[in-house]
Coordinates of C-alpha atoms in Angstrom, one line a residue:
M1 CA 142.9 49.2 167.9
N2 CA 143.6 48.0 171.4
E3 CA 146.8 49.9 172.1
G4 CA 146.7 51.3 175.7
K5 CA 143.6 49.4 176.7
P6 CA 143.4 46.6 179.2
G7 CA 143.8 43.1 177.9
T8 CA 141.1 40.4 178.1
P9 CA 141.8 37.2 180.0
G10 CA 141.4 34.1 178.0
A11 CA 142.0 35.9 174.7
S12 CA 143.5 32.8 173.2
E13 CA 140.2 31.0 173.7
E14 CA 137.5 31.4 171.1
P15 CA 133.9 31.4 172.3
D16 CA 132.0 28.3 171.6
G17 CA 129.7 30.0 169.2
D18 CA 127.9 33.2 168.4
F19 CA 125.2 34.3 170.8
E20 CA 122.7 37.0 170.7
L21 CA 123.6 40.1 172.6
A22 CA 121.1 41.8 174.8
R23 CA 119.8 44.9 173.3
P24 CA 120.3 47.9 175.5
N25 CA 117.3 49.4 177.1
S26 CA 116.1 52.8 176.1
M27 CA 117.0 55.7 178.2
R28 CA 115.5 55.5 181.7
S29 CA 114.0 58.3 183.6
P30 CA 115.1 58.8 187.2
D31 CA 113.7 56.3 189.7
A32 CA 111.3 56.9 192.4
A33 CA 114.1 57.6 194.8
G34 CA 115.2 60.4 192.6
T35 CA 118.5 58.9 191.7
G36 CA 119.5 58.9 188.1
V37 CA 120.7 56.0 186.0
E38 CA 124.4 55.6 186.2
Y39 CA 126.3 54.9 182.9
I40 CA 129.6 53.4 183.7
A41 CA 132.2 53.0 181.1
D42 CA 133.3 49.4 181.3
G43 CA 136.1 48.9 178.9
A44 CA 136.2 45.2 179.3
A45 CA 132.5 44.7 178.7
Q46 CA 132.6 47.0 175.6
A47 CA 135.6 45.3 174.2
A48 CA 133.8 42.0 174.5
G49 CA 130.8 43.5 172.7
Q50 CA 128.5 43.8 175.8
P51 CA 126.6 46.9 176.7
T52 CA 127.1 48.3 180.1
A53 CA 124.1 47.8 182.3
S54 CA 123.5 50.2 185.1
A55 CA 121.1 50.1 188.0
P56 CA 120.4 52.4 190.9
H57 CA 122.9 52.0 193.6
A58 CA 125.0 49.6 191.6
A59 CA 128.3 48.7 192.9
P60 CA 131.0 50.7 191.2
T61 CA 133.0 48.9 188.6
E62 CA 136.7 49.2 188.7
A63 CA 138.9 49.0 185.7
P64 CA 142.1 47.0 186.1
A65 CA 145.0 49.0 186.9
S66 CA 147.3 46.9 184.9
G67 CA 147.2 44.5 182.0
A68 CA 145.7 41.8 184.2
G69 CA 142.1 40.8 183.5
A70 CA 139.4 42.3 185.6
A71 CA 137.5 40.1 188.1
V72 CA 134.1 39.0 187.0
P73 CA 131.4 37.9 189.5
G74 CA 130.8 34.3 189.4
Q75 CA 134.3 33.4 188.2
G76 CA 136.2 32.9 191.4
G77 CA 136.8 35.9 193.4
G78 CA 135.0 38.7 195.1
P79 CA 134.7 42.1 194.0
A80 CA 137.9 43.6 192.9
P81 CA 139.1 46.8 194.2
T82 CA 137.8 49.7 192.2
V83 CA 140.1 52.0 190.3
P84 CA 138.7 55.0 188.6
A85 CA 138.5 54.6 184.9
P86 CA 140.5 57.0 182.9
A87 CA 138.6 60.0 181.6
A88 CA 137.6 59.6 177.9
E89 CA 137.8 62.5 175.5
V90 CA 134.3 63.0 174.1
P91 CA 134.1 64.8 170.8
A92 CA 131.6 67.5 170.8
P93 CA 129.2 67.5 167.9
G94 CA 130.1 70.2 165.5
V95 CA 133.2 71.1 167.5
T96 CA 136.6 70.3 166.4
G97 CA 138.7 68.6 169.1
T98 CA 137.8 66.7 172.2
V99 CA 136.1 67.7 175.5
P100 CA 137.2 65.8 178.6
A101 CA 134.4 63.9 180.2
P102 CA 134.1 64.0 184.0
A103 CA 135.5 61.1 185.8
V104 CA 133.4 58.8 187.9
A105 CA 134.8 57.8 191.3
H106 CA 133.5 54.9 193.3
G107 CA 130.2 55.0 191.4
T108 CA 129.1 58.1 193.3
P109 CA 127.5 60.7 191.0
P110 CA 128.6 64.2 191.3
P111 CA 126.3 66.7 192.8
A112 CA 123.6 68.0 190.6
A113 CA 124.9 71.5 190.7
E114 CA 128.3 70.3 189.6
Q115 CA 127.1 67.9 186.9
P116 CA 128.0 69.4 183.5
K117 CA 125.6 69.5 180.7
P118 CA 126.2 66.8 178.1
L119 CA 127.4 67.9 174.7
H120 CA 125.1 65.5 173.0
D121 CA 122.2 63.2 173.6
P122 CA 122.8 60.0 175.6
D123 CA 123.7 57.0 173.5
P124 CA 121.2 54.2 174.3
Y125 CA 123.3 51.8 172.3
S126 CA 126.5 52.4 174.4
T127 CA 128.6 52.6 171.2
P128 CA 132.2 51.6 172.2
P129 CA 134.8 54.2 171.5
Y130 CA 137.8 54.2 169.2
G131 CA 136.6 52.2 166.3
E132 CA 136.0 48.8 167.9
P133 CA 132.9 47.2 166.5
G134 CA 129.8 47.4 168.7
P135 CA 127.0 45.0 168.9
W136 CA 124.9 46.7 166.3
A137 CA 127.7 47.5 163.9
P138 CA 128.8 44.1 162.5
A139 CA 131.6 44.0 160.0
P140 CA 130.5 44.1 156.4
P141 CA 130.7 40.8 154.5
V142 CA 134.0 40.4 152.5
Q143 CA 134.7 38.2 149.5
H144 CA 137.8 36.1 150.2
P145 CA 140.0 35.0 147.4
A146 CA 141.6 31.6 147.5
A147 CA 145.1 32.6 146.5
T148 CA 147.6 33.8 149.1
P149 CA 149.7 36.9 148.2
A150 CA 153.4 37.0 148.6
H151 CA 153.3 38.8 152.0
G152 CA 151.8 35.7 153.7
V153 CA 148.4 36.8 154.7
P154 CA 145.9 34.1 153.7
M155 CA 143.4 35.7 151.4
G156 CA 140.8 33.0 152.0
A157 CA 140.8 33.6 155.7
S158 CA 138.2 36.0 157.0
P159 CA 139.4 37.9 160.0
A160 CA 136.9 37.3 162.7
A161 CA 135.2 40.3 164.1
P162 CA 135.3 40.4 167.9
E163 CA 132.1 39.0 169.4
A164 CA 130.7 39.8 172.8
A165 CA 130.9 37.2 175.5
A166 CA 127.7 35.6 176.7
G167 CA 126.4 36.2 180.1
P168 CA 127.4 38.6 182.8
G169 CA 131.1 38.6 183.4
A170 CA 132.0 36.8 180.2
L171 CA 135.4 37.6 178.8
P172 CA 135.7 39.0 175.4
A173 CA 136.9 36.9 172.6
A174 CA 140.4 37.3 171.2
S175 CA 140.6 40.1 168.7
A176 CA 141.4 39.4 165.0
P177 CA 144.9 39.8 163.7
T178 CA 145.6 43.5 163.4
P179 CA 147.7 44.8 160.5
A180 CA 150.4 47.3 161.1
H181 CA 148.1 50.3 160.8
G182 CA 146.0 49.0 163.8
V183 CA 142.7 48.4 162.1
P184 CA 141.4 44.8 162.3
M185 CA 141.2 43.2 158.9
G186 CA 137.7 42.8 157.8
A187 CA 136.3 45.1 160.5
S188 CA 134.7 48.4 159.9
P189 CA 136.4 51.1 161.9
V190 CA 134.0 52.8 164.2
A191 CA 134.4 56.5 165.0
P192 CA 135.3 57.0 168.7
E193 CA 132.4 58.0 170.9
A194 CA 132.6 59.8 174.2
V195 CA 131.7 57.8 177.2
A196 CA 129.1 59.5 179.3
G197 CA 130.0 60.1 182.9
P198 CA 127.7 59.4 185.9
G199 CA 124.6 61.3 185.6
A200 CA 125.4 62.6 182.1
P201 CA 122.7 62.2 179.5
P202 CA 123.3 59.6 177.0
A203 CA 124.6 60.5 173.6
A204 CA 122.2 60.8 170.7
P205 CA 121.1 57.4 169.5
E206 CA 122.6 56.2 166.3
A207 CA 120.7 54.5 163.5
A208 CA 120.3 50.8 164.0
P209 CA 123.0 48.9 162.0
A210 CA 121.9 46.6 159.2
P211 CA 121.9 42.9 159.8
Q212 CA 125.2 41.2 159.4
D213 CA 124.3 39.4 156.2
A214 CA 122.9 42.5 154.5
P215 CA 125.3 44.4 152.3
A216 CA 126.4 47.8 153.6
A217 CA 125.4 50.8 151.6
G218 CA 127.8 53.2 150.0
P219 CA 130.4 53.1 147.3
W220 CA 132.7 50.8 149.3
A221 CA 129.9 48.2 150.1
R222 CA 131.4 45.5 147.9
Y223 CA 135.0 46.6 148.0
D224 CA 137.4 43.9 148.8
P225 CA 141.1 44.7 148.6
W226 CA 142.1 41.1 148.3
A227 CA 139.6 40.1 145.6
A228 CA 140.7 39.4 142.0
P229 CA 140.5 42.5 139.8
A230 CA 137.4 42.6 137.8
A231 CA 137.2 43.4 134.2
V232 CA 137.8 47.1 133.8
A233 CA 134.9 48.8 132.2
P234 CA 135.7 51.2 129.4
L235 CA 135.9 54.8 130.5
Q236 CA 133.0 57.0 129.7
Q237 CA 132.9 60.7 129.0
A238 CA 131.8 62.8 131.9
D239 CA 129.7 65.0 129.5
P240 CA 126.0 64.8 129.8
V241 CA 124.3 62.1 127.7
E242 CA 122.4 64.7 125.7
E243 CA 125.6 66.5 124.8
D244 CA 127.4 63.3 123.9
V245 CA 124.5 62.3 121.6
K246 CA 124.6 65.7 120.0
R247 CA 128.3 65.4 119.3
R248 CA 127.9 61.9 117.9
R249 CA 125.1 63.0 115.7
G250 CA 127.1 66.0 114.6
R251 CA 130.1 63.8 113.7
R252 CA 127.8 61.4 112.0
R253 CA 126.2 64.2 110.0
R254 CA 129.6 65.6 109.0
A255 CA 130.8 62.2 108.0
L256 CA 127.7 61.7 105.9
V257 CA 128.1 65.1 104.2
G258 CA 131.8 64.5 103.6
G259 CA 131.1 61.0 102.2
A260 CA 128.3 62.5 99.9
L261 CA 130.7 65.2 98.6
V262 CA 133.4 62.6 97.9
I263 CA 130.9 60.3 96.1
A264 CA 129.6 63.3 94.1
L265 CA 133.1 64.3 93.1
V266 CA 134.1 60.8 92.1
S267 CA 130.8 60.4 90.3
G268 CA 131.3 63.6 88.5
V269 CA 134.9 62.8 87.4
G270 CA 133.9 59.3 86.4
G271 CA 130.8 60.5 84.6
G272 CA 132.9 63.1 82.7
V273 CA 135.5 60.5 81.7
V274 CA 132.7 58.1 80.6
G275 CA 131.0 61.0 78.8
V276 CA 134.1 62.0 76.9
Q277 CA 134.7 58.4 75.9
L278 CA 131.1 58.0 74.8
E279 CA 131.3 61.2 72.9
R280 CA 134.6 60.5 71.3
N281 CA 134.2 56.8 70.6
G282 CA 130.4 56.6 70.3
G283 CA 130.2 53.9 73.0
I284 CA 132.1 51.8 75.4
G285 CA 134.6 49.3 74.1
A286 CA 136.5 49.1 70.8
V287 CA 135.8 51.8 68.3
E288 CA 134.2 50.5 65.1
L289 CA 133.0 52.9 62.6
P290 CA 130.5 52.0 59.9
Q291 CA 132.2 51.2 56.6
A292 CA 131.1 50.1 53.2
G293 CA 132.1 46.7 52.0
V294 CA 134.7 45.9 49.4
E295 CA 133.5 46.9 45.9
A296 CA 134.8 46.0 42.4
P297 CA 137.6 48.4 41.3
D298 CA 136.1 48.8 37.9
R299 CA 134.6 52.3 37.1
D300 CA 132.7 53.7 34.3
P301 CA 135.2 54.3 31.5
D302 CA 133.8 57.8 31.0
S303 CA 134.2 58.9 34.6
V304 CA 137.3 60.6 35.8
A305 CA 138.4 57.5 37.8
G306 CA 137.9 55.4 34.7
I307 CA 139.8 57.8 32.5
A308 CA 142.7 58.0 35.0
A309 CA 142.8 54.2 35.4
Q310 CA 143.2 53.8 31.7
A311 CA 145.6 56.6 31.1
L312 CA 148.0 56.4 34.0
P313 CA 150.0 53.4 32.8
S314 CA 150.9 55.4 29.6
V315 CA 152.0 58.6 31.4
V316 CA 155.6 59.0 32.4
T317 CA 157.7 61.4 34.4
L318 CA 160.9 62.8 33.0
H319 CA 164.0 64.0 35.0
V320 CA 166.3 66.0 32.9
S321 CA 169.8 67.3 33.8
G322 CA 172.7 68.8 31.9
G323 CA 174.7 72.0 31.3
G324 CA 174.2 73.0 35.0
K325 CA 170.4 72.8 34.6
A326 CA 167.8 70.4 35.7
G327 CA 164.1 70.0 35.4
T328 CA 161.1 67.7 35.8
G329 CA 158.2 67.3 33.3
T330 CA 155.7 64.8 32.0
G331 CA 155.2 62.9 28.8
F332 CA 153.0 60.1 27.4
V333 CA 153.6 57.1 25.2
L334 CA 152.9 57.5 21.5
D335 CA 153.6 54.0 20.3
D336 CA 154.9 50.6 21.3
R337 CA 158.4 51.4 20.0
G338 CA 159.2 53.6 22.9
H339 CA 158.4 57.1 21.5
I340 CA 157.3 59.6 24.1
L341 CA 155.9 63.1 23.3
T342 CA 156.7 66.0 25.7
N343 CA 157.4 69.7 25.6
D344 CA 160.6 71.2 24.1
H345 CA 161.2 73.3 27.2
V346 CA 161.2 70.1 29.3
V347 CA 164.1 68.4 27.5
E348 CA 165.9 71.7 26.7
P349 CA 168.2 71.5 29.8
A350 CA 169.7 68.2 28.5
G351 CA 171.1 69.8 25.4
K352 CA 173.0 67.4 23.2
N353 CA 174.9 65.5 26.0
G354 CA 172.5 65.7 29.0
D355 CA 170.7 62.9 30.7
I356 CA 167.0 62.1 30.5
T357 CA 165.5 59.5 32.8
V358 CA 162.0 58.2 32.2
T359 CA 160.0 56.8 35.2
F360 CA 156.9 54.8 34.4
H361 CA 153.7 54.6 36.5
S362 CA 154.8 51.1 37.7
G363 CA 158.0 52.6 39.1
D364 CA 160.3 51.2 36.5
T365 CA 162.9 53.6 35.0
A366 CA 164.7 53.8 31.7
E367 CA 167.1 56.1 30.0
A368 CA 165.8 58.1 27.1
T369 CA 167.3 60.0 24.1
V370 CA 166.0 63.0 22.1
V371 CA 164.6 62.0 18.8
G372 CA 163.7 65.5 17.7
R373 CA 162.5 68.9 19.1
D374 CA 160.9 72.1 17.8
S375 CA 161.0 75.3 19.8
G376 CA 158.4 77.0 17.6
Y377 CA 155.8 74.5 18.5
D378 CA 157.3 73.7 22.0
L379 CA 157.2 70.0 21.2
A380 CA 159.8 67.2 21.5
V381 CA 160.0 63.5 21.1
V382 CA 162.2 61.2 23.1
R383 CA 162.7 57.4 23.0
V384 CA 163.4 54.7 25.5
K385 CA 165.0 51.4 24.5
G386 CA 164.7 47.9 25.9
V387 CA 161.2 48.5 27.3
R388 CA 158.4 46.2 26.3
G389 CA 154.7 46.2 27.0
L390 CA 154.2 49.9 26.5
T391 CA 150.6 51.0 26.0
P392 CA 150.2 54.2 23.8
L393 CA 147.5 56.7 24.7
P394 CA 144.8 57.1 22.1
L395 CA 144.7 60.5 20.3
G396 CA 141.6 62.5 19.9
N397 CA 140.6 65.3 17.5
S398 CA 141.1 68.8 18.9
D399 CA 138.8 70.3 16.2
N400 CA 135.9 68.4 17.9
V401 CA 136.4 70.0 21.3
Q402 CA 133.8 72.5 22.4
V403 CA 133.9 75.0 25.2
G404 CA 132.6 73.4 28.4
D405 CA 133.6 69.8 27.5
P406 CA 135.1 68.0 30.5
V407 CA 138.8 67.3 30.5
V408 CA 141.3 65.5 32.7
A409 CA 144.9 66.6 33.1
I410 CA 147.6 64.2 34.3
G411 CA 151.2 65.1 35.2
A412 CA 153.9 65.4 37.9
P413 CA 153.4 68.9 39.4
F414 CA 156.4 69.7 41.6
D415 CA 157.6 66.2 41.0
L416 CA 154.4 64.6 42.4
A417 CA 154.1 61.9 39.8
G418 CA 150.7 60.5 38.7
T419 CA 148.7 63.6 39.8
V420 CA 145.2 63.7 38.3
T421 CA 143.1 66.9 38.0
S422 CA 140.0 67.6 36.1
G423 CA 138.2 70.6 34.6
I424 CA 136.6 71.8 31.4
I425 CA 137.6 73.5 28.2
S426 CA 137.5 77.2 28.9
A427 CA 138.3 78.5 25.4
R428 CA 139.5 77.4 22.0
E429 CA 142.1 78.8 19.6
R430 CA 143.6 81.0 22.4
P431 CA 146.7 82.5 20.8
I432 CA 149.6 82.5 23.2
T433 CA 153.4 82.8 23.1
A434 CA 155.8 81.3 25.6
G435 CA 159.5 81.3 26.1
G436 CA 161.7 84.1 24.9
E437 CA 164.4 83.7 27.5
N438 CA 167.2 83.6 24.9
G439 CA 166.4 87.2 23.7
D440 CA 166.6 86.5 20.0
G441 CA 163.2 85.0 19.7
S442 CA 164.5 81.6 18.8
D443 CA 162.9 80.0 21.8
V444 CA 159.5 81.6 21.5
S445 CA 156.6 79.3 20.9
Y446 CA 153.4 80.3 19.2
V447 CA 150.4 78.2 20.1
D448 CA 146.8 78.5 19.1
A449 CA 146.0 76.8 22.4
L450 CA 143.1 75.2 24.2
Q451 CA 142.4 77.0 27.5
T452 CA 141.3 74.9 30.5
D453 CA 140.6 75.4 34.1
A454 CA 142.0 72.0 35.1
P455 CA 144.8 72.7 37.6
I456 CA 148.1 72.7 35.8
N457 CA 151.3 73.5 37.7
P458 CA 155.0 73.4 37.0
G459 CA 155.8 69.8 36.3
N460 CA 152.6 69.2 34.4
S461 CA 154.2 70.4 31.1
G462 CA 154.2 67.8 28.4
G463 CA 151.4 65.8 30.1
P464 CA 148.2 64.8 28.3
L465 CA 144.9 66.6 28.4
L466 CA 142.2 64.0 28.0
D467 CA 138.6 64.3 26.9
G468 CA 135.7 62.5 28.4
K469 CA 136.6 59.3 26.6
G470 CA 140.2 59.2 27.7
R471 CA 141.6 60.4 24.4
V472 CA 144.4 63.0 24.1
V473 CA 143.1 66.3 22.9
G474 CA 146.0 68.5 24.0
I475 CA 149.5 68.7 25.4
N476 CA 149.7 70.8 28.6
S477 CA 152.3 73.5 27.9
A478 CA 151.7 76.8 29.7
I479 CA 149.9 78.5 32.6
R480 CA 149.1 82.1 33.4
S481 CA 150.8 82.7 36.7
A482 CA 150.2 85.4 39.3
D483 CA 153.1 87.5 38.0
G484 CA 151.6 87.6 34.5
G485 CA 154.0 85.3 32.8
L486 CA 153.1 82.4 30.5
D487 CA 156.1 80.3 31.1
P488 CA 154.8 77.0 32.5
E489 CA 158.0 76.6 34.6
G490 CA 158.6 80.3 35.3
G491 CA 155.8 81.1 37.7
Q492 CA 155.9 79.2 41.0
S493 CA 152.6 80.5 42.4
G494 CA 150.7 77.5 41.2
S495 CA 147.5 77.3 39.2
I496 CA 145.1 80.1 39.1
G497 CA 142.7 78.3 36.7
L498 CA 144.4 79.5 33.5
G499 CA 146.1 76.6 31.8
F500 CA 146.9 76.2 28.1
A501 CA 147.4 73.1 26.0
I502 CA 148.7 72.6 22.4
P503 CA 145.9 71.1 20.3
I504 CA 146.6 67.5 19.6
N505 CA 146.0 68.0 15.9
Q506 CA 149.1 70.2 15.8
G507 CA 151.0 68.0 18.1
K508 CA 150.3 64.9 16.1
R509 CA 151.7 66.4 12.9
V510 CA 154.8 67.8 14.6
A511 CA 155.4 64.5 16.4
E512 CA 155.2 62.5 13.1
E513 CA 157.7 64.8 11.5
L514 CA 160.1 64.7 14.4
I515 CA 160.0 60.9 14.5
E516 CA 160.5 60.7 10.7
H517 CA 162.9 63.6 10.0
G518 CA 164.1 64.8 13.4
K519 CA 162.6 68.1 12.7
A520 CA 159.3 69.7 11.9
T521 CA 158.1 72.1 9.1
H522 CA 156.3 75.3 9.7
P523 CA 153.6 76.8 7.4
V524 CA 154.6 80.3 6.1
I525 CA 153.1 83.2 4.1
G526 CA 156.5 84.5 3.0
I527 CA 156.3 88.0 4.6
T528 CA 158.1 89.9 7.4
L529 CA 155.9 91.5 10.0
D530 CA 156.5 94.7 11.9
M531 CA 156.4 93.5 15.5
E532 CA 156.5 97.1 16.8
Y533 CA 153.2 98.0 15.3
G534 CA 150.7 99.1 17.9
G535 CA 147.6 99.3 15.9
D536 CA 144.9 96.7 15.4
G537 CA 146.0 93.9 13.1
A538 CA 149.4 92.7 11.7
R539 CA 151.3 95.2 9.5
V540 CA 153.8 94.1 6.9
A541 CA 157.3 95.6 7.6
A542 CA 158.9 98.0 5.2
E543 CA 162.2 96.1 5.3
G544 CA 163.1 92.4 5.7
S545 CA 164.8 91.0 8.8
D546 CA 167.9 89.8 7.0
G547 CA 168.3 92.7 4.7
G548 CA 166.1 91.1 2.0
P549 CA 162.7 92.2 0.8
P550 CA 159.8 92.3 3.4
V551 CA 157.7 90.1 1.0
S552 CA 159.6 87.0 -0.2
T553 CA 160.0 86.9 -3.9
G554 CA 157.9 84.0 -5.3
G555 CA 156.5 83.2 -1.9
P556 CA 152.8 82.7 -1.1
G557 CA 152.4 86.4 -0.1
A558 CA 154.0 87.8 -3.2
E559 CA 151.8 85.6 -5.4
A560 CA 148.7 86.8 -3.5
G561 CA 149.6 90.5 -4.1
I562 CA 150.6 91.5 -0.6
R563 CA 152.8 94.6 -0.4
P564 CA 154.9 96.3 2.3
G565 CA 152.8 98.4 4.7
D566 CA 149.6 96.4 4.2
V567 CA 147.7 95.6 7.4
I568 CA 146.2 92.1 7.7
T569 CA 143.0 92.3 9.9
E570 CA 141.4 88.8 9.4
V571 CA 142.4 85.2 8.7
D572 CA 139.7 83.0 7.4
G573 CA 137.2 85.6 8.6
R574 CA 138.5 85.7 12.2
P575 CA 139.9 89.0 13.5
V576 CA 143.7 89.3 14.0
H577 CA 144.9 92.0 16.4
S578 CA 148.7 91.6 16.4
G579 CA 151.6 90.1 14.5
E580 CA 152.0 87.3 17.1
E581 CA 148.4 86.3 16.6
L582 CA 148.8 86.1 12.8
I583 CA 151.7 83.7 13.3
V584 CA 149.7 81.6 15.7
K585 CA 146.9 81.4 13.3
T586 CA 149.2 80.5 10.4
R587 CA 151.0 77.8 12.4
A588 CA 147.7 76.2 13.4
H589 CA 147.6 75.0 9.7
R590 CA 149.7 72.6 7.8
P591 CA 151.9 73.6 4.9
G592 CA 149.8 73.6 1.6
D593 CA 146.6 74.7 3.4
R594 CA 144.8 77.6 1.8
L595 CA 144.1 80.8 3.7
E596 CA 141.9 83.8 3.1
L597 CA 143.3 87.1 4.4
T598 CA 141.6 90.4 4.8
L599 CA 143.9 93.4 4.6
E600 CA 143.8 97.2 4.4
R601 CA 145.8 99.3 2.1
N602 CA 145.6 103.1 1.9
G603 CA 142.3 102.9 3.8
E604 CA 140.8 100.4 1.5
E605 CA 140.0 96.8 2.5
R606 CA 140.6 93.9 0.2
T607 CA 140.7 90.0 0.5
V608 CA 143.4 87.8 -0.9
S609 CA 143.8 83.9 -1.0
L610 CA 147.0 82.0 -0.8
V611 CA 148.5 78.5 -0.3
L612 CA 150.8 78.1 2.7
G613 CA 154.4 77.3 2.0
S614 CA 156.8 75.3 4.2
S615 CA 159.8 76.3 6.2
D616 CA 162.2 74.0 8.1
G617 CA 162.3 75.0 11.7
D618 CA 161.7 78.7 11.1

């Protein structure tokens, strides 16, 4: 920053080497003569880095008036004419602005009265003004990069700080290249100091500068604008360390809690799924339930399974249609010639020209024709042709059946072929009547039936009722339905545990007659009964049904002495409560069987014996 200052001769010449500058003496007290020390502002000496020495009665130093270098003693030339140095503006400590310093003319101090009080203590180091480096303020060391930027200033060159010339009168060295802003490169700008005038106390001493090779203190001690950029450290938060640690701990704690909740949720869901699988499947992996091994299919012949296995191949299902009617029933094989026994009400829809299809347990079907039928016994026989290998069912004896004996019923309830049910004999010789839809009584059947609780439903009609040995003891014919009817096909409410079967002894006789003659004979007494009688027993009518006598002439009843109006109360010692029951009891026997009847006449009881006659289809 040399603008407006006198130049230095020989500025192009570099000094031969660095030399130690003389340390300025401390502030001197007035001499014995009473004269004070004169402090002269020598711009040339300060620019060269030399302190200005003063002595009593020293010759005044003159500053060059122009840009020419000042004369120095010992370098050719006498003392140069003196020119007063320009007044320097001295900044007052703590005061903004500058205070003009008194000028010194010809080295003569001003009078004591006129000498102003210095604004600050004298400067024993004679710090040069306006930022030029003094002897005790060397420039800080600078790191110099090797590369040269585009603007042409060599980054490796270190701008030399101005050094003081050695010896009295030495010229200052040339100053370093100065950038456009006026501050020498590499030099630390020095705050301008006020130059004390003659007789003024020196400025306050400054702290001794650090040695040249010691790094300067402060945040810019190592700053080098031309150095390669160092690795940028990551930014740090300005919060206190304790607060940052707390935040990190809080975030870590929240992360741990969140992770624990997620793990707990996933574990709960996974555990629930695994638990459900374990509960449902009994373990992990394929489901394998315990199971018994393969056993022989044979069963005890007396068990229900054994009875069913033996009987099913001989049981058939009948589908009948004709005359706008259709029905389904069951039958069983009587012999190997293809005769099948069933109920009369099963084949009744076919009439004379209807169709009857027989389906065997194997699934084979065959057409069948009616061999004979009897509505009074509710029995019929059909025959299939062209079928071989038929196995007839063995027939039992219904007189041997006792109440409580186990029985098995087989049929096709609601067209479910091959249905097997089981039960017991609930009662014997249960007199029932079924049918009567025609209104003239021609379709009414009178059966001294076997009662069973084996489930019998519509479609079971005509099927076998087997005993514990697989023998036929009855033909399933009727059920008591919920509406009170006894028609096996009339009620659709299903079984209520009241089923009735025609005893096989009666069925066997009727089937034999139907196969041989196409019709069956009925045992008769030869009397006409009053079916409107409401008293206990069966009363002989006063008139016959066809206009003839109520007691047939020459019949079994007439020969036994039965008269119109007699009331029959017992048959073979068993009570009779109605006319229907007397018919049932009579048809339970064969023609030619002997009966004993107990009757009442005019309040008197008597017993008669007779041999049953025969009637064709009556």
